[in-house]
Structures are given as C-alpha cells and as structure tokens.
Short mmCIF file of C-alpha atoms and ligand atoms in Angstrom, two decimals:
data_model
loop_
_atom_site.label_atom_id
_atom_site.label_comp_id
_atom_site.label_asym_id
_atom_site.label_seq_id
_atom_site.Cartn_x
_atom_site.Cartn_y
_atom_site.Cartn_z
CA UNK A 17 -19.98 22.83 -5.08
CA UNK A 18 -22.58 21.02 -7.21
CA UNK A 19 -23.87 19.35 -4.07
CA UNK A 20 -23.59 22.23 -1.59
CA UNK A 21 -24.76 25.30 -3.51
CA UNK A 22 -28.31 25.96 -4.75
CA UNK A 23 -28.54 25.32 -8.50
CA UNK A 24 -29.41 28.90 -9.47
CA UNK A 25 -26.51 30.25 -7.41
CA UNK A 26 -24.15 27.82 -9.13
CA UNK A 27 -25.47 29.05 -12.50
CA UNK A 28 -24.75 32.62 -11.34
CA UNK A 29 -21.14 31.66 -10.46
CA UNK A 30 -20.68 29.94 -13.84
CA UNK A 31 -22.01 33.01 -15.64
CA UNK A 32 -19.65 35.24 -13.64
CA UNK A 33 -16.70 32.98 -14.62
CA UNK A 34 -17.71 33.10 -18.31
CA UNK A 35 -17.93 36.89 -18.35
CA UNK A 36 -14.55 37.17 -16.61
CA UNK A 37 -13.06 34.80 -19.20
CA UNK A 38 -14.48 36.90 -22.04
CA UNK A 39 -12.56 39.82 -20.47
CA UNK A 40 -9.48 37.55 -20.36
CA UNK A 41 -9.43 37.71 -16.61
CA UNK A 42 -9.69 35.14 -13.84
CA UNK A 43 -12.30 34.92 -11.13
CA UNK A 44 -12.19 33.05 -7.80
CA UNK A 45 -14.39 32.27 -4.84
CA UNK A 46 -12.25 32.89 -1.74
CA UNK A 47 -12.05 33.04 2.05
CA UNK A 48 -14.71 31.88 4.50
CA UNK A 49 -17.04 30.47 1.84
CA UNK A 50 -14.33 28.07 0.61
CA UNK A 51 -13.42 27.07 4.18
CA UNK A 52 -17.05 26.39 5.05
CA UNK A 53 -17.72 24.62 1.75
CA UNK A 54 -14.90 22.17 2.54
CA UNK A 55 -16.17 21.77 6.11
CA UNK A 56 -19.80 21.28 5.00
CA UNK A 57 -20.89 24.27 7.13
CA UNK A 58 -23.51 26.73 5.88
CA UNK A 59 -22.28 30.20 4.88
CA UNK A 60 -24.36 32.88 3.21
CA UNK A 61 -21.54 35.39 2.58
CA UNK A 62 -19.58 34.88 -0.60
CA UNK A 63 -16.41 36.74 -1.55
CA UNK A 64 -15.36 36.69 -5.21
CA UNK A 65 -11.92 37.96 -6.22
CA UNK A 66 -11.19 39.07 -9.77
CA UNK A 67 -7.71 39.51 -11.22
CA UNK A 68 -8.72 42.77 -12.90
CA UNK A 69 -11.50 45.33 -12.86
CA UNK A 70 -14.14 43.90 -10.49
CA UNK A 71 -16.73 46.72 -10.84
CA UNK A 72 -16.67 46.35 -14.63
CA UNK A 73 -17.28 42.61 -14.35
CA UNK A 74 -20.03 43.29 -11.80
CA UNK A 75 -21.87 45.66 -14.15
CA UNK A 76 -21.77 43.14 -17.00
CA UNK A 77 -22.82 40.34 -14.68
CA UNK A 78 -25.75 42.43 -13.44
CA UNK A 79 -26.86 43.06 -17.01
CA UNK A 80 -26.56 39.39 -18.05
CA UNK A 81 -28.22 37.96 -14.92
CA UNK A 82 -30.81 40.67 -14.25
CA UNK A 83 -29.49 40.98 -10.67
CA UNK A 84 -29.12 44.31 -8.87
CA UNK A 85 -25.60 45.41 -8.01
CA UNK A 86 -24.01 48.27 -6.07
CA UNK A 87 -20.52 49.17 -7.28
CA UNK A 88 -17.76 51.25 -5.67
CA UNK A 89 -15.28 51.82 -8.51
CA UNK A 90 -12.94 53.86 -6.28
CA UNK A 91 -12.43 50.82 -4.02
CA UNK A 92 -12.63 48.25 -6.85
CA UNK A 93 -15.60 46.53 -5.15
CA UNK A 94 -19.21 45.58 -5.92
CA UNK A 95 -22.01 43.87 -4.00
CA UNK A 96 -24.90 41.64 -5.09
CA UNK A 97 -27.66 40.63 -2.68
CA UNK A 98 -29.81 37.61 -3.56
CA UNK A 99 -32.32 37.06 -0.76
CA UNK A 100 -30.30 35.86 2.21
CA UNK A 101 -27.13 35.54 0.14
CA UNK A 102 -24.65 38.35 -0.11
CA UNK A 103 -21.95 38.29 -2.78
CA UNK A 104 -19.00 40.69 -2.67
CA UNK A 105 -16.86 41.09 -5.73
CA UNK A 106 -13.44 42.71 -5.32
CA UNK A 107 -10.31 43.28 -7.34
CA UNK A 108 -7.39 41.04 -6.27
CA UNK A 109 -4.91 43.05 -4.26
CA UNK A 110 -1.53 42.87 -2.66
CA UNK A 111 -0.89 44.59 0.64
CA UNK A 112 2.02 45.84 2.65
CA UNK A 113 1.96 47.18 6.20
CA UNK A 114 3.73 50.53 6.64
CA UNK A 115 3.63 50.11 10.43
CA UNK A 116 2.14 47.71 12.96
CA UNK A 117 -1.60 48.14 13.46
CA UNK A 118 -1.96 50.72 10.67
CA UNK A 119 -4.25 49.95 7.77
CA UNK A 120 -2.27 48.35 4.93
CA UNK A 121 -1.14 49.98 1.70
CA UNK A 122 -3.05 48.28 -1.10
CA UNK A 123 -2.23 47.70 -4.82
CA UNK A 124 -3.99 45.60 -7.48
CA UNK A 125 -2.46 42.13 -7.61
CA UNK A 126 -2.97 38.53 -8.64
CA UNK A 127 -4.83 35.85 -6.69
CA UNK A 128 -1.61 34.55 -5.11
CA UNK A 129 -0.92 38.03 -3.60
CA UNK A 130 -4.50 38.29 -2.49
CA UNK A 131 -4.34 35.01 -0.60
CA UNK A 132 -0.92 35.83 0.90
CA UNK A 133 -2.36 38.88 2.71
CA UNK A 134 -4.99 36.83 4.54
CA UNK A 135 -5.13 35.85 8.20
CA UNK A 136 -5.00 32.04 8.39
CA UNK A 137 -4.32 29.18 6.01
CA UNK A 138 -7.91 27.92 6.32
CA UNK A 139 -9.14 31.35 5.10
CA UNK A 140 -6.53 31.59 2.33
CA UNK A 141 -7.91 29.13 -0.23
CA UNK A 142 -9.60 29.96 -3.52
CA UNK A 143 -11.87 28.06 -5.91
CA UNK A 144 -11.32 28.91 -9.56
CA UNK A 145 -14.49 29.94 -11.43
CA UNK A 146 -12.96 30.15 -14.95
CA UNK A 147 -14.91 27.82 -17.26
CA UNK A 148 -12.07 25.38 -18.10
CA UNK A 149 -11.10 24.90 -14.46
CA UNK A 150 -14.41 25.68 -12.72
CA UNK A 151 -14.36 24.27 -9.17
CA UNK A 152 -10.61 23.68 -8.93
CA UNK A 153 -9.06 24.47 -5.54
CA UNK A 154 -6.07 26.83 -5.38
CA UNK A 155 -4.45 26.26 -2.00
CA UNK A 156 -0.93 27.73 -1.84
CA UNK A 157 -0.83 27.78 2.01
CA UNK A 158 -2.02 24.21 2.57
CA UNK A 159 -5.26 25.31 4.15
CA UNK A 160 -6.98 22.06 3.24
CA UNK A 161 -4.45 20.05 5.18
CA UNK A 162 -4.91 22.39 8.18
CA UNK A 163 -8.68 21.93 7.93
CA UNK A 164 -8.15 18.17 8.13
CA UNK A 165 -5.80 18.54 11.10
CA UNK A 166 -8.12 21.14 12.68
CA UNK A 167 -5.41 23.79 12.95
CA UNK A 168 -5.44 27.60 12.90
CA UNK A 169 -2.16 28.67 11.31
CA UNK A 170 -0.91 32.15 10.39
CA UNK A 171 0.80 32.57 7.02
CA UNK A 172 4.03 34.23 8.18
CA UNK A 173 5.77 35.08 11.47
CA UNK A 174 4.97 38.83 11.33
CA UNK A 175 1.25 38.26 10.88
CA UNK A 176 0.15 39.29 14.39
CA UNK A 177 2.51 42.27 14.33
CA UNK A 178 1.11 43.51 11.01
CA UNK A 179 -2.46 43.20 12.21
CA UNK A 180 -3.12 42.24 15.82
CA UNK A 181 -6.89 41.92 15.25
CA UNK A 182 -5.84 38.49 13.96
CA UNK A 183 -5.12 37.53 17.59
CA UNK A 184 -8.82 37.85 18.41
CA UNK A 185 -9.85 36.35 15.07
CA UNK A 186 -7.64 33.30 15.71
CA UNK A 187 -9.40 32.56 19.00
CA UNK A 188 -12.80 33.12 17.43
CA UNK A 189 -12.21 30.54 14.67
CA UNK A 190 -10.44 28.14 17.02
CA UNK A 191 -13.41 27.96 19.38
CA UNK A 192 -16.11 28.20 16.71
CA UNK A 193 -14.70 25.30 14.73
CA UNK A 194 -13.34 23.27 17.65
CA UNK A 195 -9.80 23.62 16.20
CA UNK A 196 -6.42 24.27 17.89
CA UNK A 197 -3.87 26.99 17.33
CA UNK A 198 -0.95 25.43 15.47
CA UNK A 199 2.09 25.28 17.78
CA UNK A 200 4.15 28.08 16.24
CA UNK A 201 1.03 30.24 15.78
CA UNK A 202 0.26 29.90 19.49
CA UNK A 203 3.84 30.74 20.40
CA UNK A 204 3.79 33.88 18.23
CA UNK A 205 0.34 34.86 19.50
CA UNK A 206 1.58 34.73 23.11
CA UNK A 207 4.73 36.60 22.12
CA UNK A 208 2.92 39.36 20.20
CA UNK A 209 -0.29 39.75 22.19
CA UNK A 210 0.75 43.22 23.40
CA UNK A 211 0.50 44.35 19.75
CA UNK A 212 -3.23 44.66 20.45
CA UNK A 213 -2.22 48.07 21.81
CA UNK A 214 -1.52 49.17 18.24
CA UNK A 215 -5.14 48.63 17.18
CA UNK A 216 -7.70 51.45 17.27
CA UNK A 217 -10.67 51.30 19.65
CA UNK A 218 -13.16 50.92 16.82
CA UNK A 219 -11.36 47.92 15.33
CA UNK A 220 -10.93 46.21 18.69
CA UNK A 221 -14.58 46.82 19.56
CA UNK A 222 -15.64 45.37 16.22
CA UNK A 223 -13.67 42.17 16.92
CA UNK A 224 -15.09 41.96 20.46
CA UNK A 225 -18.59 42.32 19.01
CA UNK A 226 -17.90 39.53 16.53
CA UNK A 227 -16.78 37.33 19.43
CA UNK A 228 -19.94 38.11 21.37
CA UNK A 229 -22.08 37.25 18.33
CA UNK A 230 -20.65 33.72 18.17
CA UNK A 231 -22.64 30.72 19.35
CA UNK A 232 -20.48 30.19 22.47
CA UNK A 233 -18.63 33.44 23.23
CA UNK A 234 -17.78 32.23 26.74
CA UNK A 235 -15.37 29.67 25.31
CA UNK A 236 -13.52 32.32 23.33
CA UNK A 237 -13.27 34.61 26.35
CA UNK A 238 -12.05 31.73 28.51
CA UNK A 239 -9.35 30.93 25.98
CA UNK A 240 -8.49 34.64 25.68
CA UNK A 241 -7.96 34.76 29.43
CA UNK A 242 -5.87 31.58 29.39
CA UNK A 243 -3.55 33.09 26.75
CA UNK A 244 -3.37 36.49 28.50
CA UNK A 245 -5.17 38.18 25.60
CA UNK A 246 -8.20 39.37 27.55
CA UNK A 247 -5.89 41.08 30.06
CA UNK A 248 -4.38 43.06 27.18
CA UNK A 249 -7.79 44.68 26.67
CA UNK A 250 -8.05 45.42 30.40
CA UNK A 251 -6.21 43.75 33.30
CA UNK A 252 -9.43 43.28 35.33
CA UNK A 253 -11.33 41.31 32.68
CA UNK A 254 -12.04 37.65 33.41
CA UNK A 255 -13.37 34.88 31.16
CA UNK A 256 -14.08 32.51 34.06
CA UNK A 257 -16.76 29.99 35.08
CA UNK A 258 -18.94 32.71 36.61
CA UNK A 259 -19.15 34.41 33.23
CA UNK A 260 -19.75 31.15 31.36
CA UNK A 261 -22.66 30.28 33.64
CA UNK A 262 -24.25 33.71 33.11
CA UNK A 263 -23.76 33.53 29.33
CA UNK A 264 -25.44 30.12 29.23
CA UNK A 265 -28.36 31.57 31.14
CA UNK A 266 -28.72 34.42 28.57
CA UNK A 267 -28.63 31.77 25.85
CA UNK A 268 -31.33 29.67 27.56
CA UNK A 269 -33.58 32.70 28.06
CA UNK A 270 -32.99 33.65 24.38
CA UNK A 271 -32.55 37.33 25.31
CA UNK A 272 -32.10 39.33 22.10
CA UNK A 273 -29.98 41.11 21.09
CA UNK A 274 -27.67 39.13 23.34
CA UNK A 275 -24.33 40.77 22.57
CA UNK A 276 -24.89 44.03 24.57
CA UNK A 277 -25.94 41.87 27.55
CA UNK A 278 -22.86 39.66 27.12
CA UNK A 279 -20.66 42.74 27.03
CA UNK A 280 -22.24 44.15 30.19
CA UNK A 281 -21.77 40.83 31.99
CA UNK A 282 -18.13 40.78 30.92
CA UNK A 283 -17.72 44.27 32.40
CA UNK A 284 -19.99 43.75 35.42
CA UNK A 285 -17.28 43.41 38.05
CA UNK A 286 -15.36 46.51 37.01
CA UNK A 287 -15.29 49.62 39.15
CA UNK A 288 -16.59 52.88 37.68
CA UNK A 289 -13.04 53.94 36.94
CA UNK A 290 -12.13 50.65 35.26
CA UNK A 291 -15.30 50.79 33.21
CA UNK A 292 -14.44 54.29 32.01
CA UNK A 293 -11.06 53.05 30.84
CA UNK A 294 -12.67 50.17 28.87
CA UNK A 295 -15.26 52.55 27.39
CA UNK A 296 -12.45 54.83 26.24
CA UNK A 297 -10.25 51.95 24.98
CA UNK A 298 -13.04 50.38 22.90
CA UNK A 299 -14.53 53.75 21.95
CA UNK A 300 -17.97 52.66 23.17
CA UNK A 301 -20.46 55.48 22.58
CA UNK A 302 -24.19 56.29 22.65
CA UNK A 303 -26.83 54.08 24.24
CA UNK A 304 -24.45 51.21 24.96
CA UNK A 305 -22.04 53.43 26.94
CA UNK A 306 -24.99 54.90 28.86
CA UNK A 307 -26.31 51.45 29.67
CA UNK A 308 -22.92 50.25 30.95
CA UNK A 309 -22.55 53.30 33.19
CA UNK A 310 -26.06 52.74 34.53
CA UNK A 311 -25.27 49.11 35.24
CA UNK A 312 -22.26 50.00 37.38
CA UNK A 313 -24.25 52.66 39.25
CA UNK A 314 -27.15 50.28 39.83
CA UNK A 315 -24.73 47.65 41.14
CA UNK A 316 -23.88 50.11 43.95
CA UNK A 317 -27.62 50.62 44.66
CA UNK A 318 -28.43 46.91 44.87
CA UNK A 319 -28.01 46.52 48.68
CA UNK A 320 -30.95 48.94 49.15
CA UNK A 321 -33.14 46.35 47.39
CA UNK A 322 -32.38 43.74 50.05
CA UNK A 323 -34.26 45.63 52.82
CA UNK A 324 -36.84 43.17 54.16
CA UNK A 325 -40.01 45.32 54.33
CA UNK A 326 -39.46 47.26 51.10
CA UNK A 327 -42.84 47.93 49.46
CA UNK A 328 -43.52 47.31 45.76
CA UNK A 329 -43.59 51.07 45.19
CA UNK A 330 -40.27 51.32 47.08
CA UNK A 331 -38.73 48.87 44.59
CA UNK A 332 -40.19 50.94 41.76
CA UNK A 333 -38.80 54.19 43.16
CA UNK A 334 -35.29 52.72 43.36
CA UNK A 335 -35.30 51.24 39.88
CA UNK A 336 -37.32 53.54 37.65
CA UNK A 337 -34.27 55.70 36.85
CA UNK A 338 -32.49 52.74 35.22
CA UNK A 339 -32.99 51.26 31.75
CA UNK A 340 -34.50 47.76 31.52
CA UNK A 341 -31.23 46.57 29.92
CA UNK A 342 -29.13 47.71 32.90
CA UNK A 343 -31.63 46.08 35.29
CA UNK A 344 -31.67 42.87 33.24
CA UNK A 345 -27.89 42.65 33.42
CA UNK A 346 -27.89 43.12 37.19
CA UNK A 347 -30.64 40.52 37.56
CA UNK A 348 -28.55 38.05 35.57
CA UNK A 349 -25.34 38.90 37.40
CA UNK A 350 -26.61 39.19 40.98
CA UNK A 351 -25.97 36.20 43.23
CA UNK A 352 -28.46 37.11 45.98
CA UNK A 353 -31.97 35.67 45.38
CA UNK A 354 -33.68 38.39 47.49
CA UNK A 355 -32.27 41.14 45.29
CA UNK A 356 -32.73 39.20 42.08
CA UNK A 357 -36.42 38.61 42.77
CA UNK A 358 -36.98 42.36 43.25
CA UNK A 359 -35.21 43.15 40.00
CA UNK A 360 -37.40 40.55 38.30
CA UNK A 361 -40.49 42.02 39.98
CA UNK A 362 -39.68 45.38 38.42
CA UNK A 363 -38.91 43.90 34.98
CA UNK A 364 -41.95 41.65 34.71
CA UNK A 365 -44.57 43.60 36.66
CA UNK A 366 -43.94 47.04 38.17
CA UNK A 367 -42.71 48.75 35.05
CA UNK A 368 -45.95 47.85 33.25
CA UNK A 369 -48.34 49.15 35.93
CA UNK A 370 -50.58 51.81 34.36
CA UNK A 371 -53.21 54.10 35.86
CA UNK A 372 -56.76 54.31 34.58
CA UNK A 373 -56.70 58.07 35.06
CA UNK A 374 -54.39 60.48 33.27
CA UNK A 375 -53.51 64.18 33.63
CA UNK A 376 -56.55 65.26 31.64
CA UNK A 377 -58.85 63.32 33.97
CA UNK A 378 -57.26 64.99 37.01
CA UNK A 379 -57.73 68.44 35.45
CA UNK A 380 -61.40 67.66 34.81
CA UNK A 381 -61.69 66.69 38.46
CA UNK A 382 -60.43 70.17 39.39
CA UNK A 383 -56.67 69.74 39.90
CA UNK A 384 -54.84 72.76 38.49
CA UNK A 385 -52.10 72.02 35.92
CA UNK A 386 -48.66 72.20 37.57
CA UNK A 387 -46.27 70.28 39.80
CA UNK A 388 -49.01 69.19 42.20
CA UNK A 389 -50.78 67.36 39.39
CA UNK A 390 -47.54 65.56 38.54
CA UNK A 391 -47.02 64.60 42.21
CA UNK A 392 -50.58 63.26 42.39
CA UNK A 393 -50.12 61.07 39.33
CA UNK A 394 -46.91 59.67 40.83
CA UNK A 395 -48.51 59.03 44.21
CA UNK A 396 -51.52 57.44 42.51
CA UNK A 397 -49.26 55.09 40.56
CA UNK A 398 -47.48 54.06 43.76
CA UNK A 399 -50.85 53.52 45.46
CA UNK A 400 -51.82 51.24 42.60
CA UNK A 401 -48.56 49.28 42.85
CA UNK A 402 -49.14 48.77 46.56
CA UNK A 403 -52.75 47.67 45.86
CA UNK A 404 -54.26 50.58 47.80
CA UNK A 405 -56.36 51.27 44.70
CA UNK A 406 -57.20 49.00 41.80
CA UNK A 407 -60.27 50.24 39.88
CA UNK A 408 -60.83 53.59 38.16
CA UNK A 409 -63.46 54.46 40.79
CA UNK A 410 -60.95 53.85 43.58
CA UNK A 411 -58.38 56.05 41.82
CA UNK A 412 -60.99 58.83 41.52
CA UNK A 413 -61.96 58.47 45.17
CA UNK A 414 -58.34 58.81 46.26
CA UNK A 415 -57.84 61.92 44.11
CA UNK A 416 -61.05 63.48 45.54
CA UNK A 417 -59.77 62.70 49.03
CA UNK A 418 -56.46 64.45 48.24
CA UNK A 419 -58.27 67.47 46.75
CA UNK A 420 -60.58 67.79 49.76
CA UNK A 421 -57.77 67.42 52.28
CA UNK A 422 -55.41 69.68 50.33
CA UNK A 423 -52.95 66.81 50.62
CA UNK A 424 -49.96 66.30 48.31
P1 ATP B 9 -16.93 34.51 9.08
O1 ATP B 9 -17.61 33.21 8.95
O2 ATP B 9 -16.41 34.78 10.45
O3 ATP B 9 -17.67 35.68 8.49
P2 ATP B 9 -15.07 34.98 6.97
O4 ATP B 9 -13.88 34.15 6.64
O5 ATP B 9 -16.09 35.20 5.92
O6 ATP B 9 -15.64 34.28 8.25
P3 ATP B 9 -14.65 37.85 7.17
O7 ATP B 9 -14.34 38.61 8.42
O8 ATP B 9 -15.90 38.13 6.43
O9 ATP B 9 -14.55 36.34 7.58
O10 ATP B 9 -13.42 38.04 6.21
C1 ATP B 9 -13.39 37.50 4.90
C2 ATP B 9 -12.00 37.02 4.57
O11 ATP B 9 -11.10 38.13 4.59
C3 ATP B 9 -11.43 36.01 5.57
O12 ATP B 9 -11.77 34.71 5.22
C4 ATP B 9 -9.96 36.27 5.48
O13 ATP B 9 -9.42 35.56 4.39
C5 ATP B 9 -9.86 37.74 5.15
N1 ATP B 9 -9.61 38.56 6.36
C6 ATP B 9 -10.52 39.14 7.17
N2 ATP B 9 -9.94 39.82 8.16
C7 ATP B 9 -8.61 39.70 7.97
C8 ATP B 9 -7.47 40.19 8.66
N3 ATP B 9 -7.57 40.93 9.75
N4 ATP B 9 -6.26 39.87 8.17
C9 ATP B 9 -6.16 39.13 7.05
N5 ATP B 9 -7.18 38.62 6.37
C10 ATP B 9 -8.41 38.90 6.82
#
C-alpha cells in the first residue's frame, strides 16, 4: 500500500482506521481495490467496510479530515469523493437469498460475513485498516492464491443460482484479467446459465453495459457465446469474428461513447421482431431504443443506396430521417463498399450542407410564408448538394426563377 497509494490517500486511510478504533470498531479496505492492489493495476474506486455504524464513522472522518461526505444512514452507507478517487464506506453485512435472482435480505454483520456474500475469491479479500494491524490481508477464501493461479472461482456451489449476474461478471473479469474460470466454477456456470432468466431486465442490461465498457468487449462476448451464455440473452446473438472485427474498427476510430455503438453492432443482424424481444428483455428505453429501431429499419433501406446513378441529394433524401448514430452503425456493419461510401458521404459531408439564405430572406424576396416556402428551402438545399448552386447570389437567382415561373 505504501508504494501503490498516494501519500495523502494513505494518510486518509490511517486516519479512518484510527477513528474506527476509537469507536472500538474495525475497518477494512475490500473488493476490487484489494484485488487490483495485489495485481498492481490502477483502481480509483475504493470500498471500505466497517464492522459497525459506517455513516457515524464517515461524519467523524469528514470532520477530522476536512473532506466532504454524503451519508445515507438508512442504507448504512457514505461516499467521499477526492478528485478522481471515489471512496464508499459501508456497514459490514450478511446476506441471504430468499429466492433465486431476487435481491438479497441484508443484516449487519462482521467482515467474514461480508466477504462470504461476494462473487469471486479474488474479490473477497480485505485489508485491515486498524492501527495495530494496518495493511494486513484477511483472505478467508484464498483469493490471493487464485490471483497467482489466474483463476476466477465462486465461493459456494449455489452462487450462480443466488445471483446469476455473477455469470456475466465472471466472464468480464476472466477476459479483462486474462484469467480462466476455475474448473468447478465453469462446470456450475454451464449448468446454471439458464438462471439468467431470473434476473430483471435492468440488472441484465447493467451487466451488458459493463461488458461493453471494457477494453476488449469482443473477447467477453466471444466467450459468452462459447459457453452458451449469450444465447440465454437471445438465441440469435453471436459473439463471432465478424463482431470482433467491427468492434476493433470502432476502437481504432475512437468513436465515443462506444458502448451504444457496440450494442447496436451486437444487435445488427436481428430482425425487427427479434430486436423487439431484446429491447423488452433488457428493458432498453428512450433514445437508445429509438436508435436501435432506426438501425434495423435503415438496414432494410440500404439496397436503395446501391443504385448507380443516385445523386447526392438522393442520398440525403434517403438518410435524413435517420439519426447519425443509426447511420454510423450501418456504415460500420455494412459489407458493401458502394453502400458504405454513401453512408460516409452523408455522415461527413451532406448532413453539414447549409444554405446561405434562410426563410426570412425568402420572405423578403416575396415568397409568402407557408408550405411553398418550406418546399423552396428544401429544393434549394438539394440544389446546393448537387452543386447546381454554390454562392448566395446563385441561390437568390434560383429563388427568383422559381418565383417568376410559379414553380414549386
Ligand atoms: P470493477 O473493477 O469491475 O469495478 P469491482 O470489484 O470494484 O470491480 P464492483 O462492481 O464495483 O466491482 O463491486 C464491488 C465489489 O462488490 C466486488 O469486488 C465484489 O466483491 C462485490 N460484488 C459486486 N457485485 C456482486 C455480486 N453480484 N455478487 C456478489 N458480490 C458482488
């Protein structure tokens, strides 16, 4: 810890341990921060577990350190933010699962209970912060040995039944860290993968989002397909080489935020009906659901973009009803260069074409407000895209020509 943590953060942890000791209670650093500390990987999220009243400790710690804290006494939690660092302080708890997939029943407990409710041995270690034993590892599930052997191991045989989100979490850590599922863990994961059906749409979607936010989500999806886990989410989903190649392309182009694009690529080959079932299963709502629906509709429109003598304004007319995100996904997914180049033309050029004249200018030139004015602006924009006009004077000349000829 001395080597890996900034000195002022270490001082903060020592102070927290001293205050806990003065309350005759014990304090621990737990979970991902301990795992990453032992692996030498950076981690900015710290979870502290207190055997006792965490919000009370947090208030005293805030007073002594001058740090700001937000406490939630009802949940026994508190949060400090120090620049990029976030520090959560919670009361140790023991959990039991009333039924598979349901949220657990929670009671205050000791650190051993708190570690026993966790997902994998490598996430179930604690570092004691009490002054006499500051820095000592508490590792009742042999997480350190699993870190050395690069294994993801559940803590008990019912783990995936109690909470099947752990199935997706296991694959996420396995691929992120370059580890392997321990043999029995893999056997139980295969055996219990259908328990994913017990998990709510929101929780599944959250885990899928976490997967898509990883450095190499394609690896996790490939592994999920290999183990039959992806098919549990929807039988038509594939984590194959096609997907991996597209994901790598998104990565190279540094498209941000990448996770909605990854999700649309994962769902690209689905029919409208299949997409609706995934949207319902993952409870996808709002702009993201709209974008996915647009993508599938646009996919059906793509052949019209392959017509050889399609004008620039013709491309614009076909695509303007779609969001740039839906078009970007189709451009990344489409295998035909002729179509792809027209999607790119829209994204990089056509959608930015602007007229010099606006509605006010047309009114001043004598066009009455109303639908005809709107049609003229549209036709003028298309004329500009097709290079029939380029300067303001040419736009005005075309409008005068339309007025005189009562055209449009
Ligand atoms: P990451 O680097 O992915 O954020 P993390 O270990 O900090 O890793 P969190 O999702 O923030 O992961 O969870 C914090 C800790 O809570 C985990 O280390 C794990 O001990 C525990 N945990 C999280 N989700 C579960 C779960 N579904 N079942 C059991 N324990 C869990």
